[in-house]
Amino acid sequence: MKKNIIHIITHDTGRYIGCYGAPVNTPNIDKLADEGIIFTNYFCTAPQCSPSRASMFSGLFPHNNGVYGLAHRGFILKEDVPYLPKILKENGYNTYLFGTQHETSWDKSEKLGYQKVVKSKSSSCIDVVPDLIDFLNSKPEEPFFISVGFTETHLPWPIVENFDKNIKVPDFLPDVEEVKKDMAGFNIVIDRVDKAIKEIVDGLKRNNLYDDTLIIFTTDHGLPLPGAKATLFDPGIGIFLIIRGEGFEGGKKINCLSSNIDLMPTILDYLGIEIPKNIEGKSLIPVVRGEIEEIRDEIYVELTYHAGYDPQRGIRTRKYKYIRNFEVRQFYYPPNVDPSFSKEYFRKLGYFEKLRPFEFFFDLEKDPLERENLIDKPEYKEIIETLRKKLIQ
């Protein structure tokens, strides 16, 4: 099945969109979810841009594909790694990159498998989408694979001085003025993304490409606020995935535990292209077809380098999470927290001074916000030991 594919990725959005229950207005994204399939229990391998994106297209964990830090800091994909655009190109696809990629240096984008890299005035959807629409209007040769990357919703966000004091904040953050001010800025950029999705869908429809194109819409990791991005807590690793196209219809919600290493094998399986033997991801197609309910019992997550070195590893099941830290670090490691009003609030609370425990263990069913570290509780000793052994292995 030679379907066209458009893969759209934002920065730092987590699951903070309307169809995932967030108090934010995203009608066009929600409409895409209503027509497609939404994956509600989907996580990234690593809560930073480059490692997550490299996992998404390689089906490998960051420590195995080479991108265990940021690409612009020198961490780039190993030469021999099977990579989605490259595989599709070898299977007769015309491959294009619009906007941003973050898996290698800019001058090496073609090495990822893109035949053409379209550089817009900026990597904002404001500039990227018009170039993409021009391309769709040009009657491109099919089948095509297009990766579209926006810098939204990466910080800095617009600063809103007179924001609505009733604005809702993410449930993992305190309901205080600093966080509200940040979220007022976020709402402006997520609205921009929402409008961009409508423009892309309209462009596909206008050119009679909509029914022959699989639309994949996702992000790399959680919001760029304390307790999310660059942490292994759920707000850092939980991400959205919406797929719309033939076989992905009807607004179905799939709650199967999955990781973004599963995206590449899922796409190849869908297209009937052989999945590389040496990858760690698993296809979600049997779940989509209703043949099975789960593809794995646990997911693994990791953090090594972001702006600073903060090595952590984690394992998460449906019920529990175990995190191991390998260096003495502050509870939130300051270099890895993006500048924001929320960061300054947490600084005042002392989160950049008090030290982090070496191990965390959470009972996610009882404590979904991961507030109570149960690592020393004797009643959980056996479960902790099992997860600890699995993680070390």
GROMACS .gro file of C-alpha atoms in nm:
model
  393
    1MET     CA    1   0.000   0.000   0.000
    2LYS     CA    2   0.186   0.312  -0.124
    3LYS     CA    3   0.006   0.577   0.082
    4ASN     CA    4   0.151   0.927   0.104
    5ILE     CA    5   0.265   1.018   0.455
    6ILE     CA    6   0.283   1.355   0.628
    7HIS     CA    7   0.453   1.344   0.968
    8ILE     CA    8   0.399   1.666   1.166
    9ILE     CA    9   0.595   1.725   1.485
   10THR     CA   10   0.589   2.009   1.737
   11HIS     CA   11   0.841   2.087   2.010
   12ASP     CA   12   0.767   2.043   2.380
   13THR     CA   13   0.386   1.997   2.374
   14GLY     CA   14   0.347   1.680   2.582
   15ARG     CA   15  -0.023   1.597   2.587
   16TYR     CA   16  -0.135   1.954   2.637
   17ILE     CA   17  -0.404   1.962   2.368
   18GLY     CA   18  -0.782   1.957   2.393
   19CYS     CA   19  -0.847   1.598   2.280
   20TYR     CA   20  -0.621   1.472   2.561
   21GLY     CA   21  -0.831   1.656   2.820
   22ALA     CA   22  -0.611   1.964   2.860
   23PRO     CA   23  -0.796   2.292   2.927
   24VAL     CA   24  -0.682   2.448   2.599
   25ASN     CA   25  -0.868   2.532   2.280
   26THR     CA   26  -0.749   2.317   1.985
   27PRO     CA   27  -1.059   2.257   1.768
   28ASN     CA   28  -0.872   2.160   1.449
   29ILE     CA   29  -0.643   1.915   1.625
   30ASP     CA   30  -0.946   1.770   1.805
   31LYS     CA   31  -1.123   1.728   1.470
   32LEU     CA   32  -0.824   1.536   1.333
   33ALA     CA   33  -0.841   1.311   1.640
   34ASP     CA   34  -1.217   1.262   1.589
   35GLU     CA   35  -1.153   1.141   1.234
   36GLY     CA   36  -0.845   0.935   1.318
   37ILE     CA   37  -0.703   0.734   1.607
   38ILE     CA   38  -0.565   0.883   1.926
   39PHE     CA   39  -0.304   0.695   2.135
   40THR     CA   40  -0.366   0.782   2.500
   41ASN     CA   41  -0.086   0.587   2.670
   42TYR     CA   42   0.205   0.683   2.447
   43PHE     CA   43   0.546   0.795   2.575
   44CYS     CA   44   0.881   0.915   2.442
   45THR     CA   45   1.207   0.733   2.512
   46ALA     CA   46   1.370   1.052   2.640
   47PRO     CA   47   1.231   1.389   2.752
   48GLN     CA   48   1.449   1.599   2.522
   49CYS     CA   49   1.423   1.700   2.156
   50SER     CA   50   1.700   1.519   1.968
   51PRO     CA   51   1.701   1.186   2.158
   52SER     CA   52   1.322   1.152   2.134
   53ARG     CA   53   1.308   1.238   1.764
   54ALA     CA   54   1.592   1.002   1.677
   55SER     CA   55   1.412   0.719   1.861
   56MET     CA   56   1.089   0.798   1.674
   57PHE     CA   57   1.244   0.740   1.330
   58SER     CA   58   1.503   0.472   1.421
   59GLY     CA   59   1.303   0.242   1.651
   60LEU     CA   60   1.604   0.245   1.886
   61PHE     CA   61   1.673   0.388   2.231
   62PRO     CA   62   1.901   0.696   2.240
   63HIS     CA   63   2.194   0.505   2.392
   64ASN     CA   64   2.178   0.267   2.094
   65ASN     CA   65   2.123   0.513   1.807
   66GLY     CA   66   2.391   0.756   1.926
   67VAL     CA   67   2.166   1.056   1.992
   68TYR     CA   68   2.168   1.062   2.373
   69GLY     CA   69   2.216   1.440   2.385
   70LEU     CA   70   2.119   1.736   2.168
   71ALA     CA   71   2.225   1.734   1.802
   72HIS     CA   72   2.356   2.092   1.812
   73ARG     CA   73   2.584   1.985   2.098
   74GLY     CA   74   2.743   1.716   1.884
   75PHE     CA   75   2.526   1.408   1.947
   76ILE     CA   76   2.432   1.280   1.602
   77LEU     CA   77   2.288   0.962   1.461
   78LYS     CA   78   2.527   0.668   1.410
   79GLU     CA   79   2.599   0.595   1.043
   80ASP     CA   80   2.453   0.242   1.031
   81VAL     CA   81   2.122   0.313   1.204
   82PRO     CA   82   1.810   0.217   1.000
   83TYR     CA   83   1.613   0.541   0.960
   84LEU     CA   84   1.256   0.589   0.843
   85PRO     CA   85   1.306   0.850   0.564
   86LYS     CA   86   1.604   0.650   0.435
   87ILE     CA   87   1.405   0.323   0.431
   88LEU     CA   88   1.109   0.488   0.257
   89LYS     CA   89   1.340   0.643  -0.003
   90GLU     CA   90   1.481   0.296  -0.075
   91ASN     CA   91   1.123   0.175  -0.121
   92GLY     CA   92   1.022   0.422  -0.388
   93TYR     CA   93   0.913   0.720  -0.179
   94ASN     CA   94   0.997   1.082  -0.256
   95THR     CA   95   1.118   1.219   0.077
   96TYR     CA   96   1.100   1.582   0.192
   97LEU     CA   97   1.178   1.781   0.503
   98PHE     CA   98   0.994   2.106   0.576
   99GLY     CA   99   1.086   2.312   0.880
  100THR     CA  100   1.302   2.167   1.152
  101GLN     CA  101   1.477   1.838   1.224
  102HIS     CA  102   1.685   1.793   1.537
  103GLU     CA  103   1.858   1.458   1.486
  104THR     CA  104   2.177   1.575   1.315
  105SER     CA  105   2.346   1.898   1.205
  106TRP     CA  106   2.154   2.099   0.944
  107ASP     CA  107   2.407   2.042   0.667
  108LYS     CA  108   2.366   1.666   0.709
  109SER     CA  109   1.983   1.654   0.679
  110GLU     CA  110   2.011   1.460   0.350
  111LYS     CA  111   2.201   1.183   0.534
  112LEU     CA  112   1.877   1.110   0.723
  113GLY     CA  113   1.719   1.011   0.392
  114TYR     CA  114   1.558   1.336   0.274
  115GLN     CA  115   1.593   1.397  -0.099
  116LYS     CA  116   1.489   1.759  -0.062
  117VAL     CA  117   1.517   1.990   0.238
  118VAL     CA  118   1.298   2.301   0.218
  119LYS     CA  119   1.430   2.580   0.441
  120SER     CA  120   1.169   2.844   0.517
  121LYS     CA  121   1.235   3.194   0.655
  122SER     CA  122   1.204   3.042   1.003
  123SER     CA  123   1.100   2.709   1.154
  124SER     CA  124   0.778   2.859   1.291
  125CYS     CA  125   0.459   2.718   1.140
  126ILE     CA  126   0.385   3.075   1.026
  127ASP     CA  127   0.664   3.038   0.767
  128VAL     CA  128   0.677   2.661   0.717
  129VAL     CA  129   0.309   2.597   0.633
  130PRO     CA  130   0.286   2.838   0.333
  131ASP     CA  131   0.591   2.665   0.177
  132LEU     CA  132   0.432   2.325   0.240
  133ILE     CA  133   0.102   2.438   0.084
  134ASP     CA  134   0.288   2.567  -0.225
  135PHE     CA  135   0.447   2.223  -0.254
  136LEU     CA  136   0.110   2.043  -0.224
  137ASN     CA  137  -0.032   2.277  -0.490
  138SER     CA  138   0.251   2.182  -0.727
  139LYS     CA  139   0.109   1.831  -0.787
  140PRO     CA  140   0.402   1.647  -0.624
  141GLU     CA  141   0.502   1.306  -0.748
  142GLU     CA  142   0.350   1.029  -0.535
  143PRO     CA  143   0.405   0.846  -0.312
  144PHE     CA  144   0.571   1.104  -0.088
  145PHE     CA  145   0.690   1.115   0.271
  146ILE     CA  146   0.701   1.464   0.421
  147SER     CA  147   0.835   1.542   0.766
  148VAL     CA  148   0.711   1.880   0.889
  149GLY     CA  149   0.876   2.024   1.201
  150PHE     CA  150   0.764   2.340   1.382
  151THR     CA  151   0.955   2.518   1.660
  152GLU     CA  152   0.623   2.581   1.836
  153THR     CA  153   0.563   2.516   2.131
  154HIS     CA  154   0.927   2.555   2.242
  155LEU     CA  155   1.005   2.846   2.477
  156PRO     CA  156   1.026   3.143   2.469
  157TRP     CA  157   0.651   3.201   2.442
  158PRO     CA  158   0.488   3.543   2.395
  159ILE     CA  159   0.469   3.738   2.722
  160VAL     CA  160   0.111   3.829   2.810
  161GLU     CA  161   0.093   4.106   3.070
  162ASN     CA  162  -0.286   4.125   3.113
  163PHE     CA  163  -0.369   3.754   3.114
  164ASP     CA  164  -0.695   3.598   3.227
  165LYS     CA  165  -0.656   3.528   3.599
  166ASN     CA  166  -0.890   3.226   3.560
  167ILE     CA  167  -0.660   3.057   3.312
  168LYS     CA  168  -0.620   2.686   3.386
  169VAL     CA  169  -0.274   2.542   3.453
  170PRO     CA  170  -0.143   2.185   3.404
  171ASP     CA  171  -0.234   1.961   3.699
  172PHE     CA  172   0.132   1.889   3.783
  173LEU     CA  173   0.205   2.260   3.839
  174PRO     CA  174   0.087   2.495   4.115
  175ASP     CA  175  -0.206   2.729   4.042
  176VAL     CA  176   0.000   3.047   4.082
  177GLU     CA  177   0.045   3.369   3.887
  178GLU     CA  178   0.385   3.277   3.739
  179VAL     CA  179   0.254   2.951   3.590
  180LYS     CA  180  -0.061   3.123   3.462
  181LYS     CA  181   0.152   3.385   3.289
  182ASP     CA  182   0.350   3.111   3.115
  183MET     CA  183   0.035   2.926   3.009
  184ALA     CA  184  -0.114   3.246   2.864
  185GLY     CA  185   0.186   3.255   2.630
  186PHE     CA  186   0.157   2.883   2.556
  187ASN     CA  187  -0.208   2.927   2.456
  188ILE     CA  188  -0.102   3.175   2.187
  189VAL     CA  189   0.149   2.936   2.027
  190ILE     CA  190  -0.072   2.625   2.053
  191ASP     CA  191  -0.347   2.822   1.878
  192ARG     CA  192  -0.095   2.891   1.601
  193VAL     CA  193  -0.025   2.517   1.569
  194ASP     CA  194  -0.397   2.438   1.569
  195LYS     CA  195  -0.455   2.676   1.277
  196ALA     CA  196  -0.155   2.524   1.095
  197ILE     CA  197  -0.314   2.178   1.118
  198LYS     CA  198  -0.630   2.314   0.954
  199GLU     CA  199  -0.427   2.475   0.674
  200ILE     CA  200  -0.242   2.148   0.604
  201VAL     CA  201  -0.564   1.942   0.604
  202ASP     CA  202  -0.733   2.198   0.376
  203GLY     CA  203  -0.431   2.194   0.143
  204LEU     CA  204  -0.446   1.815   0.115
  205LYS     CA  205  -0.821   1.824   0.046
  206ARG     CA  206  -0.791   2.097  -0.216
  207ASN     CA  207  -0.536   1.889  -0.406
  208ASN     CA  208  -0.731   1.561  -0.374
  209LEU     CA  209  -0.456   1.413  -0.155
  210TYR     CA  210  -0.645   1.382   0.174
  211ASP     CA  211  -0.782   1.030   0.128
  212ASP     CA  212  -0.450   0.894   0.001
  213THR     CA  213  -0.238   1.044   0.278
  214LEU     CA  214  -0.165   0.914   0.626
  215ILE     CA  215  -0.139   1.212   0.863
  216ILE     CA  216   0.075   1.152   1.172
  217PHE     CA  217   0.075   1.431   1.430
  218THR     CA  218   0.292   1.413   1.741
  219THR     CA  219   0.547   1.592   1.961
  220ASP     CA  220   0.885   1.507   2.110
  221HIS     CA  221   0.831   1.534   2.489
  222GLY     CA  222   0.655   1.722   2.766
  223LEU     CA  223   0.603   2.092   2.834
  224PRO     CA  224   0.922   2.297   2.888
  225LEU     CA  225   0.831   2.372   3.252
  226PRO     CA  226   0.965   2.241   3.586
  227GLY     CA  227   0.870   1.877   3.648
  228ALA     CA  228   0.817   1.797   3.279
  229LYS     CA  229   1.083   1.841   3.006
  230ALA     CA  230   1.421   1.691   3.102
  231THR     CA  231   1.265   1.481   3.380
  232LEU     CA  232   1.142   1.120   3.378
  233PHE     CA  233   0.816   1.212   3.551
  234ASP     CA  234   0.504   1.150   3.341
  235PRO     CA  235   0.460   1.517   3.238
  236GLY     CA  236   0.807   1.491   3.079
  237ILE     CA  237   0.766   1.158   2.898
  238GLY     CA  238   0.392   1.148   2.818
  239ILE     CA  239   0.327   1.263   2.458
  240PHE     CA  240   0.039   1.274   2.212
  241LEU     CA  241   0.007   1.072   1.893
  242ILE     CA  242  -0.279   1.117   1.646
  243ILE     CA  243  -0.288   0.919   1.320
  244ARG     CA  244  -0.552   0.975   1.054
  245GLY     CA  245  -0.591   0.785   0.726
  246GLU     CA  246  -0.717   0.458   0.582
  247GLY     CA  247  -0.713   0.202   0.865
  248PHE     CA  248  -0.680   0.479   1.124
  249GLU     CA  249  -1.036   0.610   1.145
  250GLY     CA  250  -1.335   0.672   1.364
  251GLY     CA  251  -1.202   0.869   1.659
  252LYS     CA  252  -1.096   0.549   1.835
  253LYS     CA  253  -0.883   0.580   2.149
  254ILE     CA  254  -0.608   0.323   2.191
  255ASN     CA  255  -0.484   0.285   2.547
  256CYS     CA  256  -0.212   0.031   2.473
  257LEU     CA  257   0.115   0.108   2.659
  258SER     CA  258   0.356   0.222   2.389
  259SER     CA  259   0.671   0.420   2.321
  260ASN     CA  260   0.779   0.636   2.032
  261ILE     CA  261   1.032   0.366   1.931
  262ASP     CA  262   0.714   0.190   1.811
  263LEU     CA  263   0.628   0.454   1.549
  264MET     CA  264   0.880   0.353   1.280
  265PRO     CA  265   0.789  -0.020   1.280
  266THR     CA  266   0.418   0.075   1.287
  267ILE     CA  267   0.452   0.284   0.970
  268LEU     CA  268   0.658   0.018   0.790
  269ASP     CA  269   0.414  -0.257   0.891
  270TYR     CA  270   0.123  -0.045   0.766
  271LEU     CA  271   0.296   0.002   0.430
  272GLY     CA  272   0.396  -0.363   0.401
  273ILE     CA  273   0.768  -0.277   0.408
  274GLU     CA  274   1.003  -0.513   0.591
  275ILE     CA  275   1.084  -0.398   0.946
  276PRO     CA  276   1.460  -0.398   1.026
  277LYS     CA  277   1.555  -0.691   1.252
  278ASN     CA  278   1.785  -0.496   1.485
  279ILE     CA  279   1.538  -0.241   1.624
  280GLU     CA  280   1.375  -0.227   1.968
  281GLY     CA  281   1.036  -0.084   1.869
  282LYS     CA  282   0.727  -0.296   1.797
  283SER     CA  283   0.448  -0.240   1.547
  284LEU     CA  284   0.116  -0.113   1.683
  285ILE     CA  285  -0.074  -0.235   1.376
  286PRO     CA  286  -0.200  -0.557   1.546
  287VAL     CA  287  -0.348  -0.335   1.822
  288VAL     CA  288  -0.502  -0.094   1.568
  289ARG     CA  289  -0.664  -0.392   1.392
  290GLY     CA  290  -0.799  -0.526   1.721
  291GLU     CA  291  -0.597  -0.849   1.705
  292ILE     CA  292  -0.420  -0.788   2.039
  293GLU     CA  293  -0.456  -0.536   2.323
  294GLU     CA  294  -0.095  -0.481   2.432
  295ILE     CA  295   0.248  -0.499   2.270
  296ARG     CA  296   0.457  -0.465   2.587
  297ASP     CA  297   0.431  -0.479   2.968
  298GLU     CA  298   0.661  -0.186   3.037
  299ILE     CA  299   0.836   0.104   2.871
  300TYR     CA  300   1.188   0.229   2.939
  301VAL     CA  301   1.291   0.593   2.954
  302GLU     CA  302   1.627   0.765   2.976
  303LEU     CA  303   1.800   1.098   3.015
  304THR     CA  304   2.173   1.153   2.977
  305TYR     CA  305   2.267   1.497   2.846
  306HIS     CA  306   2.050   1.801   2.790
  307ALA     CA  307   2.211   2.140   2.856
  308GLY     CA  308   2.396   1.959   3.135
  309TYR     CA  309   2.482   1.600   3.227
  310ASP     CA  310   2.205   1.443   3.436
  311PRO     CA  311   2.206   1.064   3.385
  312GLN     CA  312   1.878   0.893   3.479
  313ARG     CA  313   1.701   0.574   3.372
  314GLY     CA  314   1.342   0.470   3.434
  315ILE     CA  315   1.097   0.186   3.386
  316ARG     CA  316   0.720   0.238   3.377
  317THR     CA  317   0.439  -0.016   3.380
  318ARG     CA  318   0.069   0.065   3.383
  319LYS     CA  319   0.075   0.067   3.764
  320TYR     CA  320   0.425   0.160   3.876
  321LYS     CA  321   0.730   0.365   3.793
  322TYR     CA  322   1.089   0.324   3.911
  323ILE     CA  323   1.353   0.592   3.837
  324ARG     CA  324   1.724   0.564   3.910
  325ASN     CA  325   1.951   0.871   3.922
  326PHE     CA  326   2.326   0.819   3.874
  327GLU     CA  327   2.472   1.152   3.991
  328VAL     CA  328   2.420   1.389   4.284
  329ARG     CA  329   2.186   1.654   4.143
  330GLN     CA  330   1.938   1.915   4.261
  331PHE     CA  331   1.571   1.809   4.258
  332TYR     CA  332   1.535   2.000   3.929
  333TYR     CA  333   1.876   2.040   3.768
  334PRO     CA  334   1.893   2.415   3.680
  335PRO     CA  335   2.079   2.396   3.343
  336ASN     CA  336   1.813   2.156   3.213
  337VAL     CA  337   1.514   2.375   3.305
  338ASP     CA  338   1.425   2.625   3.031
  339PRO     CA  339   1.394   2.992   3.140
  340SER     CA  340   1.033   3.078   3.228
  341PHE     CA  341   0.828   3.255   3.495
  342SER     CA  342   0.756   2.910   3.642
  343LYS     CA  343   1.129   2.837   3.671
  344GLU     CA  344   1.176   3.149   3.883
  345TYR     CA  345   0.884   3.046   4.105
  346PHE     CA  346   1.042   2.702   4.164
  347ARG     CA  347   1.378   2.867   4.228
  348LYS     CA  348   1.217   3.063   4.514
  349LEU     CA  349   1.074   2.737   4.653
  350GLY     CA  350   1.426   2.591   4.676
  351TYR     CA  351   1.395   2.318   4.409
  352PHE     CA  352   1.731   2.416   4.261
  353GLU     CA  353   1.908   2.372   4.595
  354LYS     CA  354   1.762   2.064   4.764
  355LEU     CA  355   1.908   1.736   4.644
  356ARG     CA  356   1.719   1.468   4.454
  357PRO     CA  357   1.688   1.112   4.591
  358PHE     CA  358   1.892   0.853   4.400
  359GLU     CA  359   1.579   0.643   4.348
  360PHE     CA  360   1.210   0.714   4.301
  361PHE     CA  361   0.924   0.466   4.310
  362PHE     CA  362   0.563   0.566   4.247
  363ASP     CA  363   0.234   0.380   4.264
  364LEU     CA  364   0.075   0.548   3.963
  365GLU     CA  365  -0.276   0.418   4.027
  366LYS     CA  366  -0.287   0.576   4.372
  367ASP     CA  367  -0.059   0.871   4.293
  368PRO     CA  368  -0.081   0.973   3.925
  369LEU     CA  369   0.093   1.305   3.994
  370GLU     CA  370   0.398   1.121   4.137
  371ARG     CA  371   0.401   1.317   4.462
  372GLU     CA  372   0.489   1.040   4.711
  373ASN     CA  373   0.821   0.859   4.672
  374LEU     CA  374   0.759   0.507   4.810
  375ILE     CA  375   1.114   0.377   4.763
  376ASP     CA  376   1.157   0.292   5.134
  377LYS     CA  377   0.811   0.142   5.192
  378PRO     CA  378   0.848  -0.227   5.291
  379GLU     CA  379   0.513  -0.325   5.132
  380TYR     CA  380   0.653  -0.239   4.788
  381LYS     CA  381   0.996  -0.398   4.840
  382GLU     CA  382   0.938  -0.696   4.606
  383ILE     CA  383   0.796  -0.488   4.321
  384ILE     CA  384   1.079  -0.234   4.354
  385GLU     CA  385   1.340  -0.510   4.346
  386THR     CA  386   1.185  -0.663   4.030
  387LEU     CA  387   1.178  -0.327   3.848
  388ARG     CA  388   1.527  -0.239   3.969
  389LYS     CA  389   1.666  -0.567   3.829
  390LYS     CA  390   1.486  -0.519   3.495
  391LEU     CA  391   1.618  -0.164   3.465
  392ILE     CA  392   1.978  -0.256   3.543
  393GLN     CA  393   1.959  -0.548   3.300
   0.00000   0.00000   0.00000
